[in-house]
Amino acid sequence: MYLSSADWMPRNLDRRIELLFPVGQPEPRRKVLEALDALFADNVKARRLLPDGTYKRKRPPKGEEPFRAQIHIYRDAKRALERALAAHGVAFEPAPAPSEKVSSTG
């Protein structure tokens, strides 16, 4: 599996440096595939490219639960952070300057 910054438009390929890199390790590869699965499952914000070049917004079919990929991916990332903090604690906490007041609401 490879990821790339290129969008294959000639004007971009001619005037920019585009990057292509492999995703070889199993865990990052799994995360990329999970994100792609979520993006393709989105039935709220996703658009479908039609043959004439226009886009049509996807809608959840009747009886199907609305699914927004961005919210799903955000919640997964938040859960992963919470698990990491629970397992390892905070590794670095910046000290405020003596003149700064720190809010407990963060």
GROMACS .gro file of N, CA and C in nm:
model
  318
    1MET      N    1   0.085  -0.116   0.000
    1MET     CA    2   0.000   0.000   0.000
    1MET      C    3   0.090   0.124   0.000
    2TYR      N    4   0.050   0.221  -0.081
    2TYR     CA    5   0.121   0.347  -0.089
    2TYR      C    6   0.024   0.463  -0.067
    3LEU      N    7   0.073   0.569  -0.008
    3LEU     CA    8  -0.002   0.693   0.004
    3LEU      C    9   0.075   0.800  -0.071
    4SER      N   10   0.001   0.899  -0.121
    4SER     CA   11   0.064   1.003  -0.200
    4SER      C   12  -0.005   1.137  -0.179
    5SER      N   13   0.073   1.242  -0.194
    5SER     CA   14   0.017   1.376  -0.189
    5SER      C   15  -0.031   1.421  -0.326
    6ALA      N   16   0.001   1.346  -0.430
    6ALA     CA   17  -0.033   1.386  -0.566
    6ALA      C   18  -0.182   1.372  -0.593
    7ASP      N   19  -0.236   1.468  -0.668
    7ASP     CA   20  -0.375   1.455  -0.711
    7ASP      C   21  -0.383   1.432  -0.862
    8TRP      N   22  -0.271   1.409  -0.925
    8TRP     CA   23  -0.259   1.370  -1.066
    8TRP      C   24  -0.309   1.476  -1.164
    9MET      N   25  -0.320   1.598  -1.120
    9MET     CA   26  -0.355   1.705  -1.214
    9MET      C   27  -0.224   1.755  -1.274
   10PRO      N   28  -0.215   1.764  -1.407
   10PRO     CA   29  -0.088   1.803  -1.471
   10PRO      C   30  -0.030   1.933  -1.416
   11ARG      N   31  -0.115   2.032  -1.389
   11ARG     CA   32  -0.061   2.160  -1.340
   11ARG      C   33   0.009   2.140  -1.206
   12ASN      N   34  -0.037   2.045  -1.126
   12ASN     CA   35   0.026   2.019  -0.997
   12ASN      C   36   0.151   1.933  -1.013
   13LEU      N   37   0.145   1.836  -1.101
   13LEU     CA   38   0.262   1.749  -1.122
   13LEU      C   39   0.377   1.825  -1.187
   14ASP      N   40   0.345   1.926  -1.267
   14ASP     CA   41   0.449   2.003  -1.335
   14ASP      C   42   0.514   2.107  -1.246
   15ARG      N   43   0.445   2.156  -1.145
   15ARG     CA   44   0.496   2.268  -1.067
   15ARG      C   45   0.522   2.237  -0.920
   16ARG      N   46   0.506   2.115  -0.881
   16ARG     CA   47   0.525   2.080  -0.740
   16ARG      C   48   0.609   1.954  -0.726
   17ILE      N   49   0.655   1.935  -0.607
   17ILE     CA   50   0.717   1.807  -0.573
   17ILE      C   51   0.609   1.726  -0.503
   18GLU      N   52   0.576   1.612  -0.559
   18GLU     CA   53   0.476   1.525  -0.498
   18GLU      C   54   0.547   1.410  -0.429
   19LEU      N   55   0.485   1.359  -0.326
   19LEU     CA   56   0.546   1.258  -0.242
   19LEU      C   57   0.465   1.130  -0.248
   20LEU      N   58   0.532   1.017  -0.262
   20LEU     CA   59   0.470   0.885  -0.260
   20LEU      C   60   0.549   0.801  -0.162
   21PHE      N   61   0.481   0.733  -0.071
   21PHE     CA   62   0.553   0.654   0.028
   21PHE      C   63   0.476   0.527   0.061
   22PRO      N   64   0.549   0.420   0.095
   22PRO     CA   65   0.483   0.294   0.129
   22PRO      C   66   0.431   0.295   0.273
   23VAL      N   67   0.325   0.221   0.295
   23VAL     CA   68   0.274   0.196   0.430
   23VAL      C   69   0.290   0.046   0.449
   24GLY      N   70   0.403   0.008   0.506
   24GLY     CA   71   0.437  -0.134   0.513
   24GLY      C   72   0.409  -0.201   0.646
   25GLN      N   73   0.415  -0.125   0.754
   25GLN     CA   74   0.394  -0.184   0.886
   25GLN      C   75   0.246  -0.219   0.905
   26PRO      N   76   0.217  -0.332   0.969
   26PRO     CA   77   0.078  -0.377   0.983
   26PRO      C   78  -0.015  -0.278   1.054
   27GLU      N   79   0.029  -0.216   1.163
   27GLU     CA   80  -0.061  -0.130   1.240
   27GLU      C   81  -0.098  -0.002   1.164
   28PRO      N   82  -0.002   0.073   1.108
   28PRO     CA   83  -0.042   0.190   1.028
   28PRO      C   84  -0.126   0.152   0.907
   29ARG      N   85  -0.093   0.039   0.846
   29ARG     CA   86  -0.170  -0.010   0.731
   29ARG      C   87  -0.315  -0.036   0.770
   30ARG      N   88  -0.334  -0.099   0.885
   30ARG     CA   89  -0.469  -0.129   0.935
   30ARG      C   90  -0.546   0.001   0.959
   31LYS      N   91  -0.478   0.100   1.018
   31LYS     CA   92  -0.544   0.228   1.045
   31LYS      C   93  -0.587   0.299   0.917
   32VAL      N   94  -0.502   0.295   0.815
   32VAL     CA   95  -0.537   0.357   0.687
   32VAL      C   96  -0.658   0.287   0.627
   33LEU      N   97  -0.658   0.154   0.629
   33LEU     CA   98  -0.771   0.080   0.572
   33LEU      C   99  -0.899   0.106   0.650
   34GLU      N  100  -0.890   0.117   0.782
   34GLU     CA  101  -1.009   0.148   0.862
   34GLU      C  102  -1.062   0.288   0.829
   35ALA      N  103  -0.972   0.383   0.810
   35ALA     CA  104  -1.015   0.519   0.774
   35ALA      C  105  -1.082   0.518   0.636
   36LEU      N  106  -1.024   0.445   0.542
   36LEU     CA  107  -1.085   0.437   0.409
   36LEU      C  108  -1.223   0.371   0.415
   37ASP      N  109  -1.234   0.264   0.494
   37ASP     CA  110  -1.365   0.199   0.511
   37ASP      C  111  -1.468   0.299   0.564
   38ALA      N  112  -1.428   0.378   0.663
   38ALA     CA  113  -1.520   0.478   0.719
   38ALA      C  114  -1.556   0.583   0.615
   39LEU      N  115  -1.459   0.629   0.538
   39LEU     CA  116  -1.486   0.731   0.437
   39LEU      C  117  -1.583   0.680   0.330
   40PHE      N  118  -1.566   0.554   0.289
   40PHE     CA  119  -1.655   0.498   0.188
   40PHE      C  120  -1.793   0.466   0.245
   41ALA      N  121  -1.803   0.449   0.376
   41ALA     CA  122  -1.932   0.419   0.440
   41ALA      C  123  -2.012   0.545   0.472
   42ASP      N  124  -1.947   0.661   0.465
   42ASP     CA  125  -2.015   0.787   0.498
   42ASP      C  126  -2.139   0.804   0.410
   43ASN      N  127  -2.254   0.822   0.474
   43ASN     CA  128  -2.377   0.842   0.398
   43ASN      C  129  -2.444   0.975   0.433
   44VAL      N  130  -2.367   1.067   0.491
   44VAL     CA  131  -2.420   1.197   0.530
   44VAL      C  132  -2.347   1.311   0.458
   45LYS      N  133  -2.215   1.312   0.466
   45LYS     CA  134  -2.136   1.421   0.408
   45LYS      C  135  -2.070   1.385   0.275
   46ALA      N  136  -2.067   1.258   0.240
   46ALA     CA  137  -1.999   1.214   0.119
   46ALA      C  138  -2.074   1.258  -0.006
   47ARG      N  139  -2.001   1.270  -0.113
   47ARG     CA  140  -2.057   1.302  -0.244
   47ARG      C  141  -2.013   1.194  -0.343
   48ARG      N  142  -2.098   1.170  -0.442
   48ARG     CA  143  -2.065   1.075  -0.548
   48ARG      C  144  -2.037   1.152  -0.675
   49LEU      N  145  -1.924   1.122  -0.739
   49LEU     CA  146  -1.890   1.186  -0.866
   49LEU      C  147  -1.967   1.116  -0.977
   50LEU      N  148  -2.046   1.193  -1.051
   50LEU     CA  149  -2.126   1.139  -1.160
   50LEU      C  150  -2.049   1.147  -1.292
   51PRO      N  151  -2.089   1.068  -1.393
   51PRO     CA  152  -2.017   1.067  -1.521
   51PRO      C  153  -2.005   1.204  -1.588
   52ASP      N  154  -2.099   1.294  -1.562
   52ASP     CA  155  -2.093   1.426  -1.625
   52ASP      C  156  -2.004   1.524  -1.549
   53GLY      N  157  -1.938   1.477  -1.442
   53GLY     CA  158  -1.847   1.563  -1.367
   53GLY      C  159  -1.911   1.636  -1.251
   54THR      N  160  -2.040   1.621  -1.233
   54THR     CA  161  -2.107   1.683  -1.119
   54THR      C  162  -2.108   1.585  -1.002
   55TYR      N  163  -2.143   1.638  -0.886
   55TYR     CA  164  -2.147   1.556  -0.765
   55TYR      C  165  -2.289   1.549  -0.711
   56LYS      N  166  -2.321   1.434  -0.653
   56LYS     CA  167  -2.450   1.417  -0.587
   56LYS      C  168  -2.423   1.373  -0.444
   57ARG      N  169  -2.488   1.441  -0.352
   57ARG     CA  170  -2.469   1.409  -0.210
   57ARG      C  171  -2.531   1.274  -0.177
   58LYS      N  172  -2.457   1.192  -0.103
   58LYS     CA  173  -2.511   1.064  -0.059
   58LYS      C  174  -2.607   1.088   0.057
   59ARG      N  175  -2.710   1.011   0.063
   59ARG     CA  176  -2.807   1.016   0.173
   59ARG      C  177  -2.825   0.875   0.227
   60PRO      N  178  -2.847   0.862   0.358
   60PRO     CA  179  -2.871   0.727   0.411
   60PRO      C  180  -3.005   0.674   0.359
   61PRO      N  181  -3.006   0.550   0.310
   61PRO     CA  182  -3.133   0.491   0.268
   61PRO      C  183  -3.228   0.479   0.387
   62LYS      N  184  -3.357   0.473   0.358
   62LYS     CA  185  -3.456   0.458   0.466
   62LYS      C  186  -3.421   0.338   0.550
   63GLY      N  187  -3.425   0.358   0.682
   63GLY     CA  188  -3.395   0.250   0.775
   63GLY      C  189  -3.248   0.235   0.807
   64GLU      N  190  -3.161   0.302   0.732
   64GLU     CA  191  -3.017   0.293   0.759
   64GLU      C  192  -2.975   0.409   0.848
   65GLU      N  193  -2.892   0.378   0.945
   65GLU     CA  194  -2.843   0.478   1.039
   65GLU      C  195  -2.749   0.576   0.967
   66PRO      N  196  -2.765   0.707   0.989
   66PRO     CA  197  -2.671   0.803   0.932
   66PRO      C  198  -2.529   0.776   0.986
   67PHE      N  199  -2.430   0.787   0.899
   67PHE     CA  200  -2.291   0.762   0.937
   67PHE      C  201  -2.203   0.871   0.879
   68ARG      N  202  -2.135   0.946   0.969
   68ARG     CA  203  -2.041   1.051   0.927
   68ARG      C  204  -1.900   1.005   0.958
   69ALA      N  205  -1.820   0.989   0.855
   69ALA     CA  206  -1.684   0.938   0.869
   69ALA      C  207  -1.600   1.025   0.962
   70GLN      N  208  -1.608   1.156   0.948
   70GLN     CA  209  -1.523   1.244   1.028
   70GLN      C  210  -1.552   1.227   1.177
   71ILE      N  211  -1.678   1.217   1.213
   71ILE     CA  212  -1.713   1.197   1.354
   71ILE      C  213  -1.664   1.060   1.402
   72HIS      N  214  -1.681   0.958   1.319
   72HIS     CA  215  -1.636   0.823   1.354
   72HIS      C  216  -1.484   0.820   1.377
   73ILE      N  217  -1.409   0.879   1.286
   73ILE     CA  218  -1.262   0.880   1.297
   73ILE      C  219  -1.219   0.962   1.419
   74TYR      N  220  -1.284   1.075   1.442
   74TYR     CA  221  -1.253   1.158   1.559
   74TYR      C  222  -1.276   1.080   1.688
   75ARG      N  223  -1.390   1.012   1.698
   75ARG     CA  224  -1.420   0.936   1.820
   75ARG      C  225  -1.322   0.822   1.841
   76ASP      N  226  -1.282   0.755   1.732
   76ASP     CA  227  -1.180   0.650   1.744
   76ASP      C  228  -1.049   0.707   1.797
   77ALA      N  229  -1.008   0.823   1.744
   77ALA     CA  230  -0.883   0.886   1.788
   77ALA      C  231  -0.893   0.927   1.934
   78LYS      N  232  -1.007   0.980   1.974
   78LYS     CA  233  -1.027   1.021   2.113
   78LYS      C  234  -1.020   0.901   2.207
   79ARG      N  235  -1.083   0.790   2.168
   79ARG     CA  236  -1.077   0.668   2.251
   79ARG      C  237  -0.933   0.617   2.261
   80ALA      N  238  -0.860   0.621   2.151
   80ALA     CA  239  -0.720   0.576   2.152
   80ALA      C  240  -0.637   0.664   2.246
   81LEU      N  241  -0.660   0.794   2.243
   81LEU     CA  242  -0.588   0.885   2.333
   81LEU      C  243  -0.623   0.854   2.479
   82GLU      N  244  -0.750   0.834   2.507
   82GLU     CA  245  -0.791   0.804   2.644
   82GLU      C  246  -0.727   0.674   2.693
   83ARG      N  247  -0.721   0.573   2.606
   83ARG     CA  248  -0.655   0.446   2.644
   83ARG      C  249  -0.507   0.467   2.671
   84ALA      N  250  -0.441   0.545   2.585
   84ALA     CA  251  -0.298   0.571   2.601
   84ALA      C  252  -0.271   0.647   2.730
   85LEU      N  253  -0.352   0.748   2.759
   85LEU     CA  254  -0.334   0.824   2.883
   85LEU      C  255  -0.359   0.738   3.005
   86ALA      N  256  -0.458   0.651   2.999
   86ALA     CA  257  -0.487   0.562   3.111
   86ALA      C  258  -0.373   0.464   3.134
   87ALA      N  259  -0.312   0.419   3.025
   87ALA     CA  260  -0.204   0.320   3.036
   87ALA      C  261  -0.071   0.382   3.076
   88HIS      N  262  -0.043   0.503   3.027
   88HIS     CA  263   0.090   0.560   3.045
   88HIS      C  264   0.092   0.694   3.117
   89GLY      N  265  -0.021   0.757   3.132
   89GLY     CA  266  -0.024   0.889   3.194
   89GLY      C  267   0.026   0.996   3.098
   90VAL      N  268   0.030   1.117   3.145
   90VAL     CA  269   0.077   1.229   3.065
   90VAL      C  270   0.229   1.231   3.071
   91ALA      N  271   0.295   1.229   2.956
   91ALA     CA  272   0.441   1.224   2.951
   91ALA      C  273   0.503   1.362   2.970
   92PHE      N  274   0.434   1.464   2.928
   92PHE     CA  275   0.491   1.599   2.934
   92PHE      C  276   0.379   1.697   2.964
   93GLU      N  277   0.399   1.776   3.064
   93GLU     CA  278   0.303   1.880   3.098
   93GLU      C  279   0.379   2.011   3.108
   94PRO      N  280   0.353   2.106   3.016
   94PRO     CA  281   0.429   2.230   3.017
   94PRO      C  282   0.401   2.311   3.144
   95ALA      N  283   0.504   2.372   3.194
   95ALA     CA  284   0.490   2.459   3.312
   95ALA      C  285   0.461   2.600   3.265
   96PRO      N  286   0.357   2.662   3.318
   96PRO     CA  287   0.327   2.799   3.277
   96PRO      C  288   0.430   2.897   3.333
   97ALA      N  289   0.442   3.009   3.267
   97ALA     CA  290   0.528   3.115   3.318
   97ALA      C  291   0.472   3.160   3.453
   98PRO      N  292   0.556   3.204   3.546
   98PRO     CA  293   0.508   3.244   3.679
   98PRO      C  294   0.397   3.348   3.675
   99SER      N  295   0.394   3.431   3.573
   99SER     CA  296   0.292   3.536   3.568
   99SER      C  297   0.159   3.488   3.508
  100GLU      N  298   0.156   3.366   3.453
  100GLU     CA  299   0.034   3.315   3.390
  100GLU      C  300  -0.053   3.243   3.491
  101LYS      N  301  -0.182   3.264   3.479
  101LYS     CA  302  -0.276   3.189   3.560
  101LYS      C  303  -0.326   3.072   3.477
  102VAL      N  304  -0.334   2.957   3.537
  102VAL     CA  305  -0.376   2.837   3.466
  102VAL      C  306  -0.521   2.809   3.501
  103SER      N  307  -0.601   2.791   3.398
  103SER     CA  308  -0.742   2.759   3.417
  103SER      C  309  -0.757   2.610   3.441
  104SER      N  310  -0.841   2.573   3.534
  104SER     CA  311  -0.863   2.431   3.560
  104SER      C  312  -0.959   2.371   3.459
  105THR      N  313  -1.021   2.453   3.375
  105THR     CA  314  -1.114   2.400   3.274
  105THR      C  315  -1.043   2.364   3.145
  106GLY      N  316  -0.917   2.401   3.133
  106GLY     CA  317  -0.830   2.363   3.029
  106GLY      C  318  -0.856   2.397   2.892
   0.00000   0.00000   0.00000
